[in-house]
mmCIF file of C-alpha atoms in Angstrom:
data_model
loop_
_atom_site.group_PDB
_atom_site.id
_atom_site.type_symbol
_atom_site.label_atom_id
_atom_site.label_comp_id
_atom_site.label_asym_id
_atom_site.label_seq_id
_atom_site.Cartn_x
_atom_site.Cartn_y
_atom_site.Cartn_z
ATOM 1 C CA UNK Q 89 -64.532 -55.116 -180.998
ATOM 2 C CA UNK Q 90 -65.029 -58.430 -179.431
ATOM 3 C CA UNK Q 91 -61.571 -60.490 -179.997
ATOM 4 C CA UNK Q 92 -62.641 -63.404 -177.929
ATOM 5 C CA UNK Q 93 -66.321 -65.206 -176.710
ATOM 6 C CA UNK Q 94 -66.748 -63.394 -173.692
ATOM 7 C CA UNK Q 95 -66.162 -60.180 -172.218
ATOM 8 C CA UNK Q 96 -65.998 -60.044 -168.370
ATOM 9 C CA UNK Q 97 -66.348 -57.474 -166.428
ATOM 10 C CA UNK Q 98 -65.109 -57.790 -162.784
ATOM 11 C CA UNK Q 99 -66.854 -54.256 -161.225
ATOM 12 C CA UNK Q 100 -69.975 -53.325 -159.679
ATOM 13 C CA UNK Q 101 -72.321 -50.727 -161.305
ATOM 14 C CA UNK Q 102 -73.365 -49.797 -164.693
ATOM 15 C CA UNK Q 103 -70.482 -50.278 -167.770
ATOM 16 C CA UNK Q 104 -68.367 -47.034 -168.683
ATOM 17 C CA UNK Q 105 -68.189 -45.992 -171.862
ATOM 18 C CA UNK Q 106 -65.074 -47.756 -172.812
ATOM 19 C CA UNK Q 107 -66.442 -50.858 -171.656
ATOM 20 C CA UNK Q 108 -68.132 -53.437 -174.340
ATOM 21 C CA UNK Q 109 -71.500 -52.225 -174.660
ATOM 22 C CA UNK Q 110 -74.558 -55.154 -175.499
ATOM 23 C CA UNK Q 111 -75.934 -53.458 -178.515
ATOM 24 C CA UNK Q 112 -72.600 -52.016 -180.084
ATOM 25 C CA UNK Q 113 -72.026 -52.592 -183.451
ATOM 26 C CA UNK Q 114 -69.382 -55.208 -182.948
ATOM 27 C CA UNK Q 115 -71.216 -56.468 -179.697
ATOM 28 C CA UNK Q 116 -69.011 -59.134 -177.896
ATOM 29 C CA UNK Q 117 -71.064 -62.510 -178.026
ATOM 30 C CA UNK Q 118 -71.421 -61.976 -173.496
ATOM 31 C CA UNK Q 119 -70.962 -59.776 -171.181
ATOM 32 C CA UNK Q 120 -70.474 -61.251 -167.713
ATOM 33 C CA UNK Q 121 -70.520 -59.118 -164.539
ATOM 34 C CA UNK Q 122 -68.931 -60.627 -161.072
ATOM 35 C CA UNK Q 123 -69.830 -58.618 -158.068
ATOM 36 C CA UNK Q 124 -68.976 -59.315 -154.741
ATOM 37 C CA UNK Q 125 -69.815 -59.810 -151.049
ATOM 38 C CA UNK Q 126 -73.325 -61.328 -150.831
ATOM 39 C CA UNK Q 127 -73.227 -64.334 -148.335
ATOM 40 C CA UNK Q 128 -74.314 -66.729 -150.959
ATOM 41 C CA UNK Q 129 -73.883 -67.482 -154.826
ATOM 42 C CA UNK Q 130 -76.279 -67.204 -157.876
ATOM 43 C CA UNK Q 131 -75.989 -66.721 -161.466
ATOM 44 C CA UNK Q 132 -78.151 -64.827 -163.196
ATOM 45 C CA UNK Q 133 -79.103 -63.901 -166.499
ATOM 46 C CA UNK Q 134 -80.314 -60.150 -168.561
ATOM 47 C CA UNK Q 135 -82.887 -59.179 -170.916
ATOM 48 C CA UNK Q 136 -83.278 -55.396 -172.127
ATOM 49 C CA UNK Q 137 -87.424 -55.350 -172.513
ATOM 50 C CA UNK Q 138 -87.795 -53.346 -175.886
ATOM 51 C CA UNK Q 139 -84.502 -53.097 -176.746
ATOM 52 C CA UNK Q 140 -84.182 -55.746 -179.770
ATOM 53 C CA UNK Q 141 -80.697 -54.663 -180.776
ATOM 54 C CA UNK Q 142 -79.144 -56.120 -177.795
ATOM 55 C CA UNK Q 143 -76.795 -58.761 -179.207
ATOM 56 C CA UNK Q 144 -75.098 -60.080 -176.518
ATOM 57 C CA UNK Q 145 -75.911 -62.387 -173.830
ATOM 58 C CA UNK Q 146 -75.191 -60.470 -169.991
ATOM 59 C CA UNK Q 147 -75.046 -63.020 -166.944
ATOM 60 C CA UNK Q 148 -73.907 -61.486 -163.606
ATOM 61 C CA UNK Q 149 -72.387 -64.500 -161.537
ATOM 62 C CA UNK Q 150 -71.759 -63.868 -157.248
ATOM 63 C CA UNK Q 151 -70.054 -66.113 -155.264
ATOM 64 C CA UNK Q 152 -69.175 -65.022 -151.807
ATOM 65 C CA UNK Q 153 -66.437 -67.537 -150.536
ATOM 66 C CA UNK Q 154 -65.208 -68.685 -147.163
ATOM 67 C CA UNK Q 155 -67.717 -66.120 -144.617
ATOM 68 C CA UNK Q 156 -69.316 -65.816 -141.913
ATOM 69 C CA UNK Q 157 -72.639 -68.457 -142.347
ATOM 70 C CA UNK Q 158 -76.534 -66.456 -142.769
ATOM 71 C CA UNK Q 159 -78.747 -67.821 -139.577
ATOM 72 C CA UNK Q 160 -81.727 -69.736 -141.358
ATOM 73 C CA UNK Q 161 -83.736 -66.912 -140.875
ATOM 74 C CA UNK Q 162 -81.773 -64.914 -142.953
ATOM 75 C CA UNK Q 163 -81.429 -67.798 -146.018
ATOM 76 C CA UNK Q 164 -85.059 -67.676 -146.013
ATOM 77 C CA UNK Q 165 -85.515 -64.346 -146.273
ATOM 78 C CA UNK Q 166 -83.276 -64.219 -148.981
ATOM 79 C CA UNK Q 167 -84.477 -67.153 -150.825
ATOM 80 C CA UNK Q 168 -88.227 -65.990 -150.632
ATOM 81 C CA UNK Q 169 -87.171 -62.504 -152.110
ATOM 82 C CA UNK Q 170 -85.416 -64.485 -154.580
ATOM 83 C CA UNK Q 171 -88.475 -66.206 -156.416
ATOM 84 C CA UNK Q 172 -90.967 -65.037 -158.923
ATOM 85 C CA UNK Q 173 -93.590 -64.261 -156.842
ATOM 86 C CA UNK Q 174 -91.736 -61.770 -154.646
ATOM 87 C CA UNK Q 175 -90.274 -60.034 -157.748
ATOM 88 C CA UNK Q 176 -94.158 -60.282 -159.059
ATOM 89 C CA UNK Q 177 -95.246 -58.116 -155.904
ATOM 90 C CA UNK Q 178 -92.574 -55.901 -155.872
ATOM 91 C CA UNK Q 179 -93.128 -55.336 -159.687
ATOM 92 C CA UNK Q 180 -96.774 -54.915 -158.724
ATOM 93 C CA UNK Q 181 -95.825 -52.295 -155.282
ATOM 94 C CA UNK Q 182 -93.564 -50.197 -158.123
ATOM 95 C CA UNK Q 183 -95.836 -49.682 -160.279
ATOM 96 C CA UNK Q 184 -98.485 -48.105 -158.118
ATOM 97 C CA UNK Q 185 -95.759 -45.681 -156.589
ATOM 98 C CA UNK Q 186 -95.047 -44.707 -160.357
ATOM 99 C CA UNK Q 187 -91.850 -46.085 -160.245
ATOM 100 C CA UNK Q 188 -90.376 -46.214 -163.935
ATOM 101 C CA UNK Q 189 -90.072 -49.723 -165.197
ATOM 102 C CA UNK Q 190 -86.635 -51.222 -165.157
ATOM 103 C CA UNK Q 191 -84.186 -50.980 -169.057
ATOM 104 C CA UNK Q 192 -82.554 -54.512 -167.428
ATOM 105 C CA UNK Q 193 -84.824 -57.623 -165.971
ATOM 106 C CA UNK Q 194 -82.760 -59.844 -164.090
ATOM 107 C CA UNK Q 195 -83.796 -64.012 -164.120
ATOM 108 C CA UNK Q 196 -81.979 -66.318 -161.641
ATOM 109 C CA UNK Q 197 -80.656 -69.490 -163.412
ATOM 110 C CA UNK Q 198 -81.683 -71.458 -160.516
ATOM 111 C CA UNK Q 199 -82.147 -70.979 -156.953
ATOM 112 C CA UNK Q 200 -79.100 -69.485 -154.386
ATOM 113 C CA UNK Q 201 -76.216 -71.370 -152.748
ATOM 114 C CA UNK Q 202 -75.881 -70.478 -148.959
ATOM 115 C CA UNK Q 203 -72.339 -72.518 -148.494
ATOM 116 C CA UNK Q 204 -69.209 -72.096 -147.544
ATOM 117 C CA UNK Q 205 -67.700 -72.197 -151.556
ATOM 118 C CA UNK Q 206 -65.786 -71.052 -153.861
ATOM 119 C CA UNK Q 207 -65.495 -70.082 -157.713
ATOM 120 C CA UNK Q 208 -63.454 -70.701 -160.216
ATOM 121 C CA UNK Q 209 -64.153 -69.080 -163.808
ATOM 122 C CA UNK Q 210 -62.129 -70.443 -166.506
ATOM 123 C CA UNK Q 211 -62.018 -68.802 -169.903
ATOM 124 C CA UNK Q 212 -60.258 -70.243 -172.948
ATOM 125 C CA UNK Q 213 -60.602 -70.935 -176.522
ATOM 126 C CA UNK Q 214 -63.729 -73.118 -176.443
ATOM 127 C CA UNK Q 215 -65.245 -70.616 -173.890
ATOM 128 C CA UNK Q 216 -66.083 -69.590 -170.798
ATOM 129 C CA UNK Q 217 -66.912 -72.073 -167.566
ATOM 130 C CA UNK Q 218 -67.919 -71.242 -163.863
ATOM 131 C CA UNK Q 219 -68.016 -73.403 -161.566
ATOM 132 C CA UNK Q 220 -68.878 -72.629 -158.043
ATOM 133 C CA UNK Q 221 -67.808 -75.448 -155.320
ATOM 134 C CA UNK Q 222 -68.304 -75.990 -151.440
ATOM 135 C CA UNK Q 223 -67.609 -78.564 -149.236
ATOM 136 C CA UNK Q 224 -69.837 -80.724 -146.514
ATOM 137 C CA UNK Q 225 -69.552 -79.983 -143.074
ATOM 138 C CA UNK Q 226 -69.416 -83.872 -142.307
ATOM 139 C CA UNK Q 227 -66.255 -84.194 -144.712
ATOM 140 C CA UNK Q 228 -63.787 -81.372 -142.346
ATOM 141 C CA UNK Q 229 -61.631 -84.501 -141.690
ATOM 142 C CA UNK Q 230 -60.819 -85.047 -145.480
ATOM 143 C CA UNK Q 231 -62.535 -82.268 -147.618
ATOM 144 C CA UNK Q 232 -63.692 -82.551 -150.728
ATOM 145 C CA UNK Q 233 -65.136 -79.691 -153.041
ATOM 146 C CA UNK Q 234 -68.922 -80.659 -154.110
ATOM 147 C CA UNK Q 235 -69.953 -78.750 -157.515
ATOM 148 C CA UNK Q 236 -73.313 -76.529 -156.701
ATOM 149 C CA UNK Q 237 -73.510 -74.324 -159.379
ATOM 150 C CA UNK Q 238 -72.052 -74.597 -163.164
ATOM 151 C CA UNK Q 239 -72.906 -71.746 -165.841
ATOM 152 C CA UNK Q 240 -71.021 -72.031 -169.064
ATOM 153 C CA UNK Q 241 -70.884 -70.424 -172.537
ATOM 154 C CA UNK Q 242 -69.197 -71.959 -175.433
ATOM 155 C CA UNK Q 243 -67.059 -69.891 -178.055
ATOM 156 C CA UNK Q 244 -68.578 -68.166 -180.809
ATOM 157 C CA UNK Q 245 -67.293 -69.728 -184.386
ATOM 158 C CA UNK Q 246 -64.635 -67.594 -185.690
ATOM 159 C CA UNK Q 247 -65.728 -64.576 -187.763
ATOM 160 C CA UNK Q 248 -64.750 -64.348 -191.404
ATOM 161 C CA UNK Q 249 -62.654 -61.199 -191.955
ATOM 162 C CA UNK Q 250 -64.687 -58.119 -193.832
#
């Protein structure tokens, strides 16, 4: 049962079966999934197409920190596949292989970070913040962390007992 605003789930893949599911009964408010080595940061928020008893909200937040930078070749490629219009085609290609339509559709929140940066999630009482940080090449003498990216949810109200 969900205990708290926000259940997070720090794993790649599909949840297990012990895992908060989205329509459960008891449904926690979110589900957020944090994946890993990308090159760049995003959040990015779930529907379920179809699936009306899906209570909870799912975001799945990346932030790949200090690495290796992407040429701008490779941001661009990236950022194009990244847009409505390429997820348009490749909807469109799928479909005429036969390809069965997707349970989960995936919506960025806004467009990629391609820094250097880092993330710090902070979950409490009032709920749950991410903020995702980098700093500016021009600033190595005295760094500073710059705020590129900020998701938060705030706490459900609390639920009277049955």
């Amino acid at each position: 049962s969900d205990t708290g605003p926000v259940s997070v789930l720090s794993c790649p893949g599909p949840p297990a079966p012990t895992r908060p599911r989205p329509s459960a009964p008891h449904a926690p408010r979110s589900l957020a999934v944090l994946p890993g080595d990308v090159h760049h940061a995003y959040v990015a928020e779930a529907s379920f197409p179809g699936h009306a008893d899906v209570r909870s909200s799912v975001i799945q937040a990346v932030c790949s920190p200090i690495r290796n930078p992407l040429s701008r070749h490779e941001r661009i490629i990236l950022g194009i596949f990244q847009t409505r219009t390429a997820a348009s085609v490749m909807r469109f290609l799928a479909s005429t292989a036969l390809v069965k339509k997707p349970a989960v559709r995936w919506r960025f929140t806004r467009r990629p970070a391609f820094d250097n940066q880092i993330a710090t999630l902070v979950i409490g009482p009032f709920g749950v913040r991410l903020d995702i940080e980098k700093t500016r090449p021009k600033e190595w003498e005295h760094p500073k962390l710059h705020r590129s990216i900020t998701w938060a949810i705030e706490a459900a109200p609390a639920r009277e007992p049955a």
